Amino acid sequence: MYVPHFNRIDDLTAARAFVHAASVGTLVTAGADGAPDATLLPILWEGDRIIAHFARANEHWKRIAEGSTGLVVVYGPEAYVTPSWYAAKAEHGKVVPTWNYSAVQLRGPVSVHDDVDWLRNTVTRLTDRHEVDRGHPWAVTDAPEKYVAGQLRAIVGVELVVEQVDAKAKWSQNRSDADRAGVVAGYDAEGREDAAQRVRSGQL
């Protein structure tokens, strides 16, 4: 990912919080033939590990060589920028459209897990992550054991050891104060408070 210095986020805590809030990422790996595979997966980033699981019927996991490097891409808010919002348009007209967005990319070796205890633990933690704040949280143990066992046989686990983190917040930081104010006003007019706030903060 190309990350100019003014868009780089070096705060690892902020990157972790961003991934936690997004809760899903696209795992990209290459097979032995060099062809890429990509699957959107619910993920957890715990310690130096990303954990998730595939449907067993998904051929992606079969193509991952043990220890090969994978890439998890996590996106947050994104929004178009029209040059019409820039003060610079009226001044000299030398402006072009662009796209603002937040993203975190995680790289490291990937391994596949087919152990039922590993899978049950992962599914339980993923479930708890999304159920804990609900009024009537559902738990894996709420379903009949025989049914759960059958569901676990239908999935395969995957783990990525995080060795590199790249976090990018591209929110008009390279524009003038007047141009940024115009972008904020434009987003506000479109009801995009999430995007407007990020232009104000320059953060993920």
CSV table of C-alpha atoms in Angstrom, one decimal:
chain,number,residue,atom,x,y,z
A,1,MET,CA,0.0,0.0,0.0
A,2,TYR,CA,1.4,3.4,-1.0
A,3,VAL,CA,1.4,5.6,2.1
A,4,PRO,CA,2.7,9.1,1.8
A,5,HIS,CA,4.2,10.4,5.1
A,6,PHE,CA,1.2,12.8,5.7
A,7,ASN,CA,-1.2,9.8,5.5
A,8,ARG,CA,0.7,7.3,7.6
A,9,ILE,CA,-0.6,6.3,11.0
A,10,ASP,CA,2.1,4.9,13.2
A,11,ASP,CA,-0.1,4.4,16.3
A,12,LEU,CA,-0.4,0.6,16.7
A,13,THR,CA,-3.2,1.1,19.3
A,14,ALA,CA,-5.2,3.1,16.8
A,15,ALA,CA,-4.6,0.5,14.1
A,16,ARG,CA,-5.8,-2.3,16.4
A,17,ALA,CA,-8.9,-0.3,17.4
A,18,PHE,CA,-9.6,0.3,13.7
A,19,VAL,CA,-9.4,-3.4,12.9
A,20,HIS,CA,-11.5,-4.3,15.9
A,21,ALA,CA,-14.2,-1.9,14.9
A,22,ALA,CA,-14.3,-3.1,11.3
A,23,SER,CA,-14.4,-6.7,12.4
A,24,VAL,CA,-13.9,-8.1,8.9
A,25,GLY,CA,-10.9,-8.1,6.5
A,26,THR,CA,-10.0,-9.6,3.1
A,27,LEU,CA,-7.4,-12.3,3.3
A,28,VAL,CA,-5.2,-12.3,0.1
A,29,THR,CA,-2.8,-15.2,-0.6
A,30,ALA,CA,-1.1,-16.6,-3.6
A,31,GLY,CA,-1.3,-20.3,-4.6
A,32,ALA,CA,1.7,-22.3,-5.8
A,33,ASP,CA,0.7,-21.3,-9.3
A,34,GLY,CA,1.1,-17.6,-8.5
A,35,ALA,CA,-2.6,-16.9,-8.9
A,36,PRO,CA,-4.1,-14.8,-6.1
A,37,ASP,CA,-7.1,-15.8,-3.9
A,38,ALA,CA,-9.1,-13.3,-1.8
A,39,THR,CA,-11.8,-14.0,0.8
A,40,LEU,CA,-13.7,-11.6,3.1
A,41,LEU,CA,-13.6,-13.0,6.6
A,42,PRO,CA,-14.7,-12.0,10.1
A,43,ILE,CA,-11.4,-11.6,12.0
A,44,LEU,CA,-9.9,-11.1,15.4
A,45,TRP,CA,-6.5,-9.5,16.0
A,46,GLU,CA,-5.2,-10.9,19.2
A,47,GLY,CA,-1.6,-10.3,20.2
A,48,ASP,CA,0.4,-10.9,17.1
A,49,ARG,CA,-2.2,-13.1,15.4
A,50,ILE,CA,-5.2,-12.7,13.1
A,51,ILE,CA,-7.6,-15.6,13.4
A,52,ALA,CA,-10.6,-16.5,11.2
A,53,HIS,CA,-12.2,-19.4,9.5
A,54,PHE,CA,-13.2,-20.4,6.0
A,55,ALA,CA,-16.1,-22.5,4.8
A,56,ARG,CA,-14.6,-25.9,4.1
A,57,ALA,CA,-16.2,-25.7,0.6
A,58,ASN,CA,-14.1,-22.6,-0.2
A,59,GLU,CA,-11.1,-23.8,-2.3
A,60,HIS,CA,-9.0,-20.8,-1.1
A,61,TRP,CA,-7.7,-22.5,2.1
A,62,LYS,CA,-6.5,-25.5,0.1
A,63,ARG,CA,-4.2,-23.3,-2.0
A,64,ILE,CA,-2.4,-21.8,0.9
A,65,ALA,CA,1.1,-23.2,1.3
A,66,GLU,CA,2.2,-23.7,5.0
A,67,GLY,CA,4.1,-20.6,6.1
A,68,SER,CA,3.4,-18.6,3.0
A,69,THR,CA,2.9,-14.9,3.4
A,70,GLY,CA,-0.6,-13.5,3.4
A,71,LEU,CA,-2.1,-10.0,3.4
A,72,VAL,CA,-5.2,-9.0,5.4
A,73,VAL,CA,-6.8,-5.8,4.1
A,74,VAL,CA,-9.2,-3.9,6.3
A,75,TYR,CA,-11.1,-0.9,5.1
A,76,GLY,CA,-13.1,1.7,7.0
A,77,PRO,CA,-14.9,4.8,5.8
A,78,GLU,CA,-14.3,6.0,2.2
A,79,ALA,CA,-15.8,8.9,0.2
A,80,TYR,CA,-15.4,10.7,-3.1
A,81,VAL,CA,-14.0,14.2,-3.2
A,82,THR,CA,-15.2,16.5,-6.0
A,83,PRO,CA,-12.9,19.3,-7.0
A,84,SER,CA,-15.9,21.7,-6.7
A,85,TRP,CA,-15.4,21.6,-2.9
A,86,TYR,CA,-11.9,23.1,-3.1
A,87,ALA,CA,-11.3,26.8,-2.6
A,88,ALA,CA,-8.4,26.3,-5.0
A,89,LYS,CA,-10.9,25.6,-7.8
A,90,ALA,CA,-12.0,29.2,-7.8
A,91,GLU,CA,-8.4,30.5,-7.4
A,92,HIS,CA,-6.6,28.7,-10.2
A,93,GLY,CA,-8.7,25.6,-11.3
A,94,LYS,CA,-5.7,23.3,-10.9
A,95,VAL,CA,-7.6,20.6,-9.0
A,96,VAL,CA,-8.7,17.0,-9.8
A,97,PRO,CA,-11.1,14.5,-8.1
A,98,THR,CA,-9.8,12.0,-5.6
A,99,TRP,CA,-11.0,9.5,-3.1
A,100,ASN,CA,-10.5,9.6,0.7
A,101,TYR,CA,-10.4,6.5,2.8
A,102,SER,CA,-9.0,4.7,5.8
A,103,ALA,CA,-7.2,1.3,5.6
A,104,VAL,CA,-5.0,-1.0,7.5
A,105,GLN,CA,-3.0,-3.8,5.9
A,106,LEU,CA,-1.5,-6.7,7.9
A,107,ARG,CA,1.2,-9.0,6.5
A,108,GLY,CA,2.7,-12.3,7.7
A,109,PRO,CA,2.9,-16.0,7.4
A,110,VAL,CA,-0.4,-17.9,7.1
A,111,SER,CA,-1.3,-21.3,8.4
A,112,VAL,CA,-4.4,-23.4,8.2
A,113,HIS,CA,-6.0,-25.2,11.2
A,114,ASP,CA,-8.3,-28.2,11.1
A,115,ASP,CA,-8.2,-29.1,14.8
A,116,VAL,CA,-11.7,-29.2,16.2
A,117,ASP,CA,-10.7,-27.6,19.5
A,118,TRP,CA,-8.9,-24.7,17.8
A,119,LEU,CA,-12.0,-24.2,15.6
A,120,ARG,CA,-14.4,-24.3,18.5
A,121,ASN,CA,-12.3,-21.8,20.5
A,122,THR,CA,-12.0,-19.5,17.5
A,123,VAL,CA,-15.7,-19.6,16.7
A,124,THR,CA,-16.6,-19.0,20.3
A,125,ARG,CA,-14.3,-15.9,20.5
A,126,LEU,CA,-15.6,-14.5,17.3
A,127,THR,CA,-19.2,-15.1,18.5
A,128,ASP,CA,-18.5,-13.5,21.8
A,129,ARG,CA,-17.0,-10.5,20.1
A,130,HIS,CA,-20.2,-9.7,18.3
A,131,GLU,CA,-22.7,-10.9,20.9
A,132,VAL,CA,-21.3,-9.4,24.2
A,133,ASP,CA,-23.1,-6.1,24.0
A,134,ARG,CA,-26.5,-7.4,22.8
A,135,GLY,CA,-29.5,-7.5,25.1
A,136,HIS,CA,-29.8,-11.3,24.8
A,137,PRO,CA,-26.4,-12.5,23.6
A,138,TRP,CA,-26.3,-15.8,21.8
A,139,ALA,CA,-23.5,-18.3,22.7
A,140,VAL,CA,-22.2,-21.2,20.8
A,141,THR,CA,-23.3,-23.4,23.7
A,142,ASP,CA,-26.9,-22.3,23.1
A,143,ALA,CA,-27.1,-24.6,20.0
A,144,PRO,CA,-27.3,-28.4,20.4
A,145,GLU,CA,-23.8,-30.0,20.7
A,146,LYS,CA,-24.4,-32.4,17.8
A,147,TYR,CA,-25.4,-29.5,15.6
A,148,VAL,CA,-22.4,-27.4,16.6
A,149,ALA,CA,-20.1,-30.4,16.0
A,150,GLY,CA,-21.5,-30.7,12.5
A,151,GLN,CA,-21.0,-27.0,11.8
A,152,LEU,CA,-17.4,-27.2,12.9
A,153,ARG,CA,-16.8,-30.0,10.4
A,154,ALA,CA,-17.9,-27.5,7.7
A,155,ILE,CA,-15.2,-25.0,8.4
A,156,VAL,CA,-11.4,-24.7,8.4
A,157,GLY,CA,-9.4,-22.3,10.5
A,158,VAL,CA,-6.8,-19.8,9.3
A,159,GLU,CA,-4.2,-17.8,11.2
A,160,LEU,CA,-1.9,-15.0,10.1
A,161,VAL,CA,1.1,-14.0,12.3
A,162,VAL,CA,1.3,-10.2,12.0
A,163,GLU,CA,4.8,-9.2,11.0
A,164,GLN,CA,4.0,-5.9,9.3
A,165,VAL,CA,1.3,-3.3,9.9
A,166,ASP,CA,0.6,-0.4,7.5
A,167,ALA,CA,-2.1,2.0,8.5
A,168,LYS,CA,-3.3,4.8,6.2
A,169,ALA,CA,-5.7,7.7,6.8
A,170,LYS,CA,-6.1,9.6,3.5
A,171,TRP,CA,-8.3,12.5,4.4
A,172,SER,CA,-7.2,15.6,2.5
A,173,GLN,CA,-4.2,16.2,4.8
A,174,ASN,CA,-2.2,17.5,1.8
A,175,ARG,CA,-4.7,20.2,1.0
A,176,SER,CA,-4.9,23.7,2.3
A,177,ASP,CA,-7.0,24.7,5.3
A,178,ALA,CA,-9.5,26.3,3.0
A,179,ASP,CA,-9.7,23.2,0.8
A,180,ARG,CA,-10.2,20.9,3.8
A,181,ALA,CA,-12.9,23.2,5.1
A,182,GLY,CA,-14.6,22.9,1.7
A,183,VAL,CA,-14.4,19.1,1.8
A,184,VAL,CA,-15.8,19.0,5.4
A,185,ALA,CA,-18.7,21.3,4.2
A,186,GLY,CA,-19.3,19.0,1.2
A,187,TYR,CA,-19.4,15.9,3.3
A,188,ASP,CA,-21.7,17.5,5.9
A,189,ALA,CA,-24.1,18.5,3.1
A,190,GLU,CA,-24.1,14.9,1.9
A,191,GLY,CA,-24.8,13.6,5.4
A,192,ARG,CA,-21.3,12.0,5.6
A,193,GLU,CA,-20.4,12.9,9.2
A,194,ASP,CA,-18.1,9.9,9.4
A,195,ALA,CA,-16.0,11.3,6.5
A,196,ALA,CA,-16.2,14.9,7.7
A,197,GLN,CA,-14.9,14.0,11.1
A,198,ARG,CA,-11.9,12.2,9.6
A,199,VAL,CA,-11.0,15.2,7.5
A,200,ARG,CA,-11.1,17.2,10.7
A,201,SER,CA,-9.0,14.8,12.7
A,202,GLY,CA,-6.8,13.3,10.0
A,203,GLN,CA,-7.1,9.9,11.8
A,204,LEU,CA,-8.3,6.5,10.9
